[in-house]
Amino acid sequence: MKKFSNVKGLFVLLFALILLLAACGSTDESGSNSDAENNETEETSDENAEQSESETTGEAGEKLVIGFSQVGAESEWRTANTKSIQNAIKDAGHELKFSDAQQKQENQIKAIRSFITQKVDAIVFSPVVETGFETVLQEAKDAGIPVFLADRAVDVEDDSLWVTFLGSDFVEEGRKAGRWLVEEMSDQEGPVNIVELQGTVGSAPAIDRKEGFEEIISGKDKFEIIKSQTGDFTRAKGKEVMEAFLKSEGENIDVLYSHNDDMAIGAIQAIEEYGLKPGEDIKIIGVDAVKGAFEAMAAGKMNVTIECNPLFGPQLVDLIERHFEGEELDKRIAVEESMYTMDQAEELLPTREY
Ligand code: GZL
């Protein structure tokens, strides 16, 4: 019987255990517990999400982590632009992650991917060329990181891949150069033979400055571009290509149109070494309005520079902050710019900031 009573005791114990388990595992009709649990889980996950969101997308008034992928350090203009943006980001209390691509597209793609991995709040990007960035910009969009184009534009189907473009109207800069030349040569019979130093092949400024300049001179028969080649926006390359122009065209050249001042300054050296007078024998047109151009104009070696203002760092940071405060920004915001000639150079040189 002992055995049986043991068995009986076992059954009673088992039955009590089953009752106990049944009571613990039940949800009530409304399922609120599981919902509560779920809600708690959701809340936690939402909290985590918000937490991770604030880490990755930033919020109004928060300190932002900003990744800045810059073209390089190829010209006076570029170094001034870099300084303006870096200082503006730091002065506003945000954290800067900076990458100098040394004018190589693959370095910019790598930098943007690194910013995505680091979960920055925003990316500032000046694309070395217009095309080839669609994939990496889609990756940034998929990661919920807004991209702000500074200085140069990209050529992509989907313009939701970037928030806004802040920079110059390069086509208008080219038009200004063309209009100055038409006015300057108005009493010359012609032909007026022009050599052109183009910027980086495929870059927005090179494409647009050529377009704007040709739009203005194309309607006047006396103007002809007899040679055109890239100097990649650098002084060294500008000098080298101008030497080649002089070798083949020599005193047949009346005008140099250079897509930036740095290449023009390099060309001026080549013209002097060739034995001609820059600014007199050959009219020199540059773009950027950097200090070096004002020095060349004050020395009578350059005739005009079209301003392309690099000092838009504070304006850019203001746009980024307004975006995080929920403001809808225009897709394209142009920087105000002017033009300066040889006769203004001496007086204005001391006032120039870049
Ligand atoms: C123009 C900028 C150009 C400058 C050059 O906004 O992209 O790149 O004109 C620089 O000096 O290299």
Tab-separated table of C-alpha atoms and ligand atoms in Angstrom:
chain	number	residue	atom	x	y	z
A	1	MET	CA	0.000	0.000	0.000
A	2	LYS	CA	2.917	2.154	0.816
A	3	LYS	CA	3.852	1.926	-2.795
A	4	PHE	CA	0.302	2.779	-3.855
A	5	SER	CA	0.109	5.673	-1.362
A	6	ASN	CA	3.405	6.845	-2.751
A	7	VAL	CA	1.970	6.582	-6.235
A	8	LYS	CA	-1.165	8.384	-5.080
A	9	GLY	CA	0.940	11.132	-3.507
A	10	LEU	CA	2.826	11.461	-6.760
A	11	PHE	CA	-0.387	11.901	-8.747
A	12	VAL	CA	-1.659	14.571	-6.279
A	13	LEU	CA	1.691	16.389	-6.584
A	14	LEU	CA	1.647	16.152	-10.389
A	15	PHE	CA	-1.965	17.444	-10.543
A	16	ALA	CA	-1.079	20.388	-8.255
A	17	LEU	CA	1.923	21.131	-10.428
A	18	ILE	CA	-0.211	21.103	-13.586
A	19	LEU	CA	-2.763	23.430	-11.930
A	20	LEU	CA	0.063	25.753	-10.842
A	21	LEU	CA	1.620	25.820	-14.330
A	22	ALA	CA	-1.772	26.418	-15.961
A	23	ALA	CA	-2.372	29.427	-13.681
A	24	CYS	CA	1.031	31.025	-14.461
A	25	GLY	CA	1.032	30.598	-18.247
A	26	SER	CA	-2.399	32.087	-19.070
A	27	THR	CA	-2.963	35.498	-20.753
A	28	ASP	CA	-6.119	37.265	-19.925
A	29	GLU	CA	-8.814	37.755	-22.555
A	30	SER	CA	-7.539	41.063	-23.644
A	31	GLY	CA	-4.074	39.631	-24.011
A	32	SER	CA	-2.907	42.758	-22.242
A	33	ASN	CA	-0.032	41.039	-20.571
A	34	SER	CA	1.487	39.859	-23.806
A	35	ASP	CA	0.613	43.201	-25.307
A	36	ALA	CA	2.081	44.852	-22.238
A	37	GLU	CA	5.097	42.654	-22.655
A	38	ASN	CA	5.041	43.349	-26.338
A	39	ASN	CA	4.445	47.009	-25.687
A	40	GLU	CA	7.283	46.953	-23.197
A	41	THR	CA	9.383	45.153	-25.777
A	42	GLU	CA	8.221	47.563	-28.446
A	43	GLU	CA	8.830	50.492	-26.111
A	44	THR	CA	12.266	49.151	-25.385
A	45	SER	CA	12.917	48.515	-29.006
A	46	ASP	CA	11.404	51.911	-29.877
A	47	GLU	CA	13.539	53.453	-27.162
A	48	ASN	CA	16.547	51.662	-28.624
A	49	ALA	CA	15.455	52.744	-32.066
A	50	GLU	CA	15.095	56.326	-30.878
A	51	GLN	CA	18.412	55.992	-29.104
A	52	SER	CA	20.082	54.616	-32.208
A	53	GLU	CA	18.139	57.138	-34.299
A	54	SER	CA	19.463	60.038	-32.247
A	55	GLU	CA	22.892	58.515	-32.708
A	56	THR	CA	22.484	58.252	-36.470
A	57	THR	CA	20.105	60.964	-37.618
A	58	GLY	CA	20.533	63.694	-35.017
A	59	GLU	CA	17.718	65.942	-33.823
A	60	ALA	CA	17.018	69.628	-33.641
A	61	GLY	CA	19.461	71.467	-31.393
A	62	GLU	CA	21.552	68.336	-30.790
A	63	LYS	CA	25.281	68.140	-31.351
A	64	LEU	CA	25.664	66.589	-34.798
A	65	VAL	CA	28.426	64.333	-36.091
A	66	ILE	CA	29.146	65.567	-39.643
A	67	GLY	CA	31.259	63.663	-42.181
A	68	PHE	CA	32.846	65.991	-44.757
A	69	SER	CA	34.229	64.472	-47.977
A	70	GLN	CA	36.275	67.207	-49.714
A	71	VAL	CA	37.640	67.068	-53.294
A	72	GLY	CA	41.255	67.686	-52.337
A	73	ALA	CA	43.665	70.606	-51.804
A	74	GLU	CA	44.356	71.387	-55.479
A	75	SER	CA	43.929	75.157	-55.395
A	76	GLU	CA	43.862	78.293	-53.219
A	77	TRP	CA	40.105	78.218	-53.632
A	78	ARG	CA	39.825	74.671	-52.306
A	79	THR	CA	41.942	75.258	-49.220
A	80	ALA	CA	39.889	78.372	-48.392
A	81	ASN	CA	36.668	76.403	-48.868
A	82	THR	CA	37.890	73.567	-46.630
A	83	LYS	CA	38.868	76.003	-43.871
A	84	SER	CA	35.542	77.829	-44.082
A	85	ILE	CA	33.499	74.624	-43.734
A	86	GLN	CA	35.717	73.021	-41.072
A	87	ASN	CA	35.691	76.160	-38.906
A	88	ALA	CA	31.934	76.627	-39.311
A	89	ILE	CA	31.199	73.037	-38.204
A	90	LYS	CA	33.473	73.338	-35.147
A	91	ASP	CA	32.310	76.875	-34.240
A	92	ALA	CA	28.709	75.576	-34.202
A	93	GLY	CA	29.708	72.893	-31.663
A	94	HIS	CA	29.325	69.913	-33.971
A	95	GLU	CA	31.801	67.053	-34.399
A	96	LEU	CA	33.713	66.954	-37.723
A	97	LYS	CA	34.983	63.839	-39.485
A	98	PHE	CA	37.058	65.061	-42.481
A	99	SER	CA	38.388	63.307	-45.579
A	100	ASP	CA	40.599	64.850	-48.330
A	101	ALA	CA	40.084	62.737	-51.470
A	102	GLN	CA	43.181	64.095	-53.267
A	103	GLN	CA	40.943	64.612	-56.339
A	104	LYS	CA	40.242	60.850	-56.600
A	105	GLN	CA	36.649	59.633	-56.894
A	106	GLU	CA	37.445	56.247	-55.323
A	107	ASN	CA	38.672	58.013	-52.177
A	108	GLN	CA	35.403	59.943	-51.907
A	109	ILE	CA	33.347	56.758	-52.249
A	110	LYS	CA	35.461	55.103	-49.554
A	111	ALA	CA	35.075	58.124	-47.256
A	112	ILE	CA	31.291	58.206	-47.610
A	113	ARG	CA	31.081	54.466	-46.855
A	114	SER	CA	33.222	55.021	-43.779
A	115	PHE	CA	30.931	57.835	-42.597
A	116	ILE	CA	27.946	55.487	-43.041
A	117	THR	CA	29.674	52.773	-40.981
A	118	GLN	CA	30.420	55.345	-38.278
A	119	LYS	CA	26.714	56.323	-38.301
A	120	VAL	CA	27.337	60.062	-38.718
A	121	ASP	CA	24.287	62.334	-38.538
A	122	ALA	CA	24.954	64.131	-41.833
A	123	ILE	CA	27.348	64.018	-44.788
A	124	VAL	CA	28.762	67.111	-46.551
A	125	PHE	CA	30.109	66.213	-49.984
A	126	SER	CA	31.791	68.131	-52.838
A	127	PRO	CA	31.922	65.559	-55.693
A	128	VAL	CA	35.158	65.637	-57.702
A	129	VAL	CA	33.156	64.686	-60.823
A	130	GLU	CA	29.415	64.729	-61.592
A	131	THR	CA	28.804	61.011	-62.228
A	132	GLY	CA	29.533	57.657	-60.534
A	133	PHE	CA	28.173	58.420	-57.049
A	134	GLU	CA	24.598	57.061	-57.379
A	135	THR	CA	25.275	53.757	-55.556
A	136	VAL	CA	27.049	55.225	-52.546
A	137	LEU	CA	24.497	58.035	-52.215
A	138	GLN	CA	21.743	55.378	-52.199
A	139	GLU	CA	23.623	53.602	-49.398
A	140	ALA	CA	23.654	56.830	-47.388
A	141	LYS	CA	19.923	57.311	-48.023
A	142	ASP	CA	19.203	53.701	-46.979
A	143	ALA	CA	21.162	54.358	-43.778
A	144	GLY	CA	18.968	57.422	-43.105
A	145	ILE	CA	21.900	59.850	-43.394
A	146	PRO	CA	21.135	63.134	-45.221
A	147	VAL	CA	23.714	64.319	-47.790
A	148	PHE	CA	24.399	68.034	-48.384
A	149	LEU	CA	26.200	68.941	-51.640
A	150	ALA	CA	28.730	71.730	-51.119
A	151	ASP	CA	30.303	73.521	-54.117
A	152	ARG	CA	29.866	70.900	-56.841
A	153	ALA	CA	26.732	69.049	-58.042
A	154	VAL	CA	26.140	65.397	-58.942
A	155	ASP	CA	24.339	64.071	-62.017
A	156	VAL	CA	21.882	61.475	-60.605
A	157	GLU	CA	18.367	60.362	-61.657
A	158	ASP	CA	16.947	60.538	-58.139
A	159	ASP	CA	17.424	63.976	-56.576
A	160	SER	CA	16.130	62.668	-53.243
A	161	LEU	CA	19.649	61.250	-52.789
A	162	TRP	CA	20.758	64.703	-51.591
A	163	VAL	CA	18.988	67.337	-49.465
A	164	THR	CA	20.283	70.537	-51.092
A	165	PHE	CA	23.131	71.951	-53.207
A	166	LEU	CA	24.890	75.081	-51.927
A	167	GLY	CA	27.371	76.561	-54.370
A	168	SER	CA	28.021	78.799	-57.318
A	169	ASP	CA	26.264	79.080	-60.634
A	170	PHE	CA	29.204	77.937	-62.771
A	171	VAL	CA	27.377	78.512	-66.064
A	172	GLU	CA	26.840	82.155	-65.077
A	173	GLU	CA	30.519	82.405	-64.144
A	174	GLY	CA	31.366	81.278	-67.695
A	175	ARG	CA	28.894	83.801	-69.141
A	176	LYS	CA	30.506	86.614	-67.098
A	177	ALA	CA	33.910	85.660	-68.538
A	178	GLY	CA	32.461	85.674	-72.067
A	179	ARG	CA	30.714	89.019	-71.594
A	180	TRP	CA	33.917	90.622	-70.265
A	181	LEU	CA	35.846	89.397	-73.326
A	182	VAL	CA	33.209	90.597	-75.826
A	183	GLU	CA	33.282	94.041	-74.162
A	184	GLU	CA	37.116	94.101	-73.893
A	185	MET	CA	37.575	93.217	-77.586
A	186	SER	CA	34.674	95.282	-78.905
A	187	ASP	CA	36.997	97.527	-80.939
A	188	GLN	CA	39.178	94.653	-82.243
A	189	GLU	CA	38.589	93.479	-85.811
A	190	GLY	CA	39.335	89.793	-85.202
A	191	PRO	CA	40.110	86.992	-85.414
A	192	VAL	CA	40.464	86.779	-81.617
A	193	ASN	CA	42.183	83.448	-80.943
A	194	ILE	CA	41.444	81.931	-77.543
A	195	VAL	CA	43.188	79.085	-75.740
A	196	GLU	CA	41.236	77.453	-72.891
A	197	LEU	CA	42.541	75.726	-69.763
A	198	GLN	CA	39.687	73.497	-68.614
A	199	GLY	CA	39.169	72.322	-65.027
A	200	THR	CA	39.024	68.671	-63.952
A	201	VAL	CA	37.452	66.594	-66.740
A	202	GLY	CA	33.871	65.662	-65.830
A	203	SER	CA	33.618	68.127	-62.945
A	204	ALA	CA	30.601	70.437	-62.733
A	205	PRO	CA	32.673	73.663	-62.795
A	206	ALA	CA	34.628	72.566	-65.870
A	207	ILE	CA	31.509	71.481	-67.792
A	208	ASP	CA	29.452	74.534	-66.825
A	209	ARG	CA	32.128	77.242	-67.136
A	210	LYS	CA	32.847	76.027	-70.688
A	211	GLU	CA	29.126	76.006	-71.494
A	212	GLY	CA	28.508	79.546	-70.201
A	213	PHE	CA	31.574	81.034	-71.931
A	214	GLU	CA	30.751	79.431	-75.290
A	215	GLU	CA	27.103	80.539	-75.015
A	216	ILE	CA	28.295	84.160	-75.035
A	217	ILE	CA	31.092	84.065	-77.658
A	218	SER	CA	29.378	81.637	-80.052
A	219	GLY	CA	27.203	84.362	-81.529
A	220	LYS	CA	30.261	86.467	-82.512
A	221	ASP	CA	32.297	85.221	-85.480
A	222	LYS	CA	35.574	86.926	-84.567
A	223	PHE	CA	36.083	84.731	-81.467
A	224	GLU	CA	37.537	81.243	-81.863
A	225	ILE	CA	38.774	78.727	-79.287
A	226	ILE	CA	41.823	77.360	-81.104
A	227	LYS	CA	43.060	75.080	-78.291
A	228	SER	CA	41.321	73.608	-75.228
A	229	GLN	CA	42.734	71.133	-72.710
A	230	THR	CA	42.406	70.289	-69.019
A	231	GLY	CA	44.896	71.629	-66.493
A	232	ASP	CA	43.015	69.813	-63.677
A	233	PHE	CA	42.643	73.081	-61.708
A	234	THR	CA	46.311	73.076	-60.608
A	235	ARG	CA	49.089	75.665	-61.183
A	236	ALA	CA	51.612	73.013	-62.241
A	237	LYS	CA	49.369	71.442	-64.869
A	238	GLY	CA	48.205	74.865	-66.053
A	239	LYS	CA	51.816	75.878	-66.705
A	240	GLU	CA	52.591	72.600	-68.486
A	241	VAL	CA	49.573	72.810	-70.837
A	242	MET	CA	50.183	76.520	-71.572
A	243	GLU	CA	53.754	75.654	-72.564
A	244	ALA	CA	52.318	73.190	-75.101
A	245	PHE	CA	49.819	75.800	-76.369
A	246	LEU	CA	52.655	78.315	-76.843
A	247	LYS	CA	54.816	75.743	-78.586
A	248	SER	CA	52.116	75.082	-81.191
A	249	GLU	CA	50.396	78.482	-81.435
A	250	GLY	CA	52.898	81.023	-80.022
A	251	GLU	CA	52.101	84.626	-80.951
A	252	ASN	CA	48.866	83.504	-82.603
A	253	ILE	CA	47.276	83.391	-79.121
A	254	ASP	CA	45.311	86.522	-78.138
A	255	VAL	CA	43.431	85.329	-75.011
A	256	LEU	CA	43.685	82.674	-72.290
A	257	TYR	CA	40.388	81.620	-70.674
A	258	SER	CA	41.272	79.578	-67.585
A	259	HIS	CA	38.573	77.785	-65.540
A	260	ASN	CA	40.386	78.796	-62.351
A	261	ASP	CA	42.994	81.305	-61.191
A	262	ASP	CA	45.525	78.679	-60.149
A	263	MET	CA	45.907	77.346	-63.692
A	264	ALA	CA	46.037	80.950	-64.982
A	265	ILE	CA	48.892	81.744	-62.563
A	266	GLY	CA	50.791	78.696	-63.814
A	267	ALA	CA	50.124	79.789	-67.410
A	268	ILE	CA	51.407	83.302	-66.661
A	269	GLN	CA	54.774	81.783	-65.720
A	270	ALA	CA	54.844	79.858	-69.024
A	271	ILE	CA	53.967	82.985	-71.032
A	272	GLU	CA	56.760	85.002	-69.387
A	273	GLU	CA	59.283	82.181	-69.928
A	274	TYR	CA	58.195	82.105	-73.593
A	275	GLY	CA	59.028	85.823	-73.873
A	276	LEU	CA	55.537	87.328	-74.133
A	277	LYS	CA	53.795	89.756	-71.745
A	278	PRO	CA	50.805	88.181	-69.909
A	279	GLY	CA	47.968	90.702	-69.511
A	280	GLU	CA	49.174	92.615	-72.613
A	281	ASP	CA	50.246	90.271	-75.474
A	282	ILE	CA	47.826	87.646	-74.154
A	283	LYS	CA	44.705	88.713	-72.174
A	284	ILE	CA	44.255	86.489	-69.118
A	285	ILE	CA	40.797	85.554	-67.774
A	286	GLY	CA	40.558	83.506	-64.558
A	287	VAL	CA	37.830	82.300	-62.179
A	288	ASP	CA	37.760	82.128	-58.365
A	289	ALA	CA	39.072	85.612	-57.386
A	290	VAL	CA	41.781	84.208	-55.104
A	291	LYS	CA	44.536	86.413	-53.658
A	292	GLY	CA	47.023	85.122	-56.242
A	293	ALA	CA	44.815	86.537	-59.016
A	294	PHE	CA	44.681	89.964	-57.323
A	295	GLU	CA	48.476	89.927	-57.011
A	296	ALA	CA	48.831	89.038	-60.729
A	297	MET	CA	46.334	91.754	-61.739
A	298	ALA	CA	48.059	94.343	-59.527
A	299	ALA	CA	51.296	93.463	-61.348
A	300	GLY	CA	49.542	93.969	-64.715
A	301	LYS	CA	49.862	90.261	-65.643
A	302	MET	CA	46.172	89.269	-65.495
A	303	ASN	CA	43.095	91.142	-66.715
A	304	VAL	CA	40.039	89.812	-64.885
A	305	THR	CA	38.895	87.166	-62.404
A	306	ILE	CA	35.312	85.975	-61.985
A	307	GLU	CA	34.473	85.468	-58.316
A	308	CYS	CA	33.587	81.975	-57.074
A	309	ASN	CA	33.094	82.390	-53.348
A	310	PRO	CA	34.437	79.494	-51.191
A	311	LEU	CA	33.583	81.102	-47.844
A	312	PHE	CA	30.133	79.565	-47.456
A	313	GLY	CA	30.864	77.350	-44.429
A	314	PRO	CA	28.566	79.248	-42.001
A	315	GLN	CA	25.730	79.311	-44.556
A	316	LEU	CA	26.145	75.535	-45.075
A	317	VAL	CA	26.031	74.721	-41.349
A	318	ASP	CA	22.942	76.930	-40.979
A	319	LEU	CA	21.241	74.918	-43.756
A	320	ILE	CA	22.146	71.597	-42.078
A	321	GLU	CA	20.757	72.762	-38.734
A	322	ARG	CA	17.557	74.056	-40.376
A	323	HIS	CA	17.133	70.640	-42.023
A	324	PHE	CA	17.337	68.910	-38.639
A	325	GLU	CA	14.792	71.401	-37.295
A	326	GLY	CA	12.420	70.040	-39.943
A	327	GLU	CA	12.630	72.844	-42.523
A	328	GLU	CA	12.138	71.928	-46.189
A	329	LEU	CA	15.153	73.430	-48.046
A	330	ASP	CA	15.323	74.510	-51.712
A	331	LYS	CA	17.181	71.913	-53.795
A	332	ARG	CA	19.631	74.530	-55.071
A	333	ILE	CA	20.942	77.575	-53.201
A	334	ALA	CA	23.364	79.818	-55.123
A	335	VAL	CA	26.172	81.790	-53.465
A	336	GLU	CA	26.259	85.532	-54.375
A	337	GLU	CA	29.313	86.460	-56.512
A	338	SER	CA	30.986	89.290	-58.440
A	339	MET	CA	33.858	89.923	-60.893
A	340	TYR	CA	37.091	91.927	-60.456
A	341	THR	CA	39.328	93.605	-63.066
A	342	MET	CA	42.973	94.690	-63.194
A	343	ASP	CA	42.228	98.330	-62.331
A	344	GLN	CA	40.493	97.319	-59.048
A	345	ALA	CA	43.183	94.872	-57.888
A	346	GLU	CA	45.626	97.088	-55.986
A	347	GLU	CA	42.918	98.686	-53.841
A	348	LEU	CA	41.030	95.421	-53.131
A	349	LEU	CA	43.995	93.083	-52.526
A	350	PRO	CA	44.317	93.925	-48.794
A	351	THR	CA	40.609	93.167	-48.268
A	352	ARG	CA	40.655	89.717	-49.809
A	353	GLU	CA	39.993	86.861	-47.336
A	354	TYR	CA	41.179	83.986	-49.560
B	1	GZL	C1	34.493	75.823	-57.920
B	1	GZL	C2	35.430	74.752	-57.415
B	1	GZL	C3	36.646	74.710	-58.261
B	1	GZL	C4	37.460	75.986	-58.194
B	1	GZL	C5	38.825	75.442	-58.347
B	1	GZL	O1	33.426	75.958	-57.064
B	1	GZL	O2	34.797	73.482	-57.474
B	1	GZL	O3	37.476	73.653	-57.788
B	1	GZL	O4	37.115	76.906	-59.186
B	1	GZL	C6	38.751	74.215	-57.471
B	1	GZL	O5	39.850	76.296	-57.933
B	1	GZL	O6	39.752	73.346	-57.759
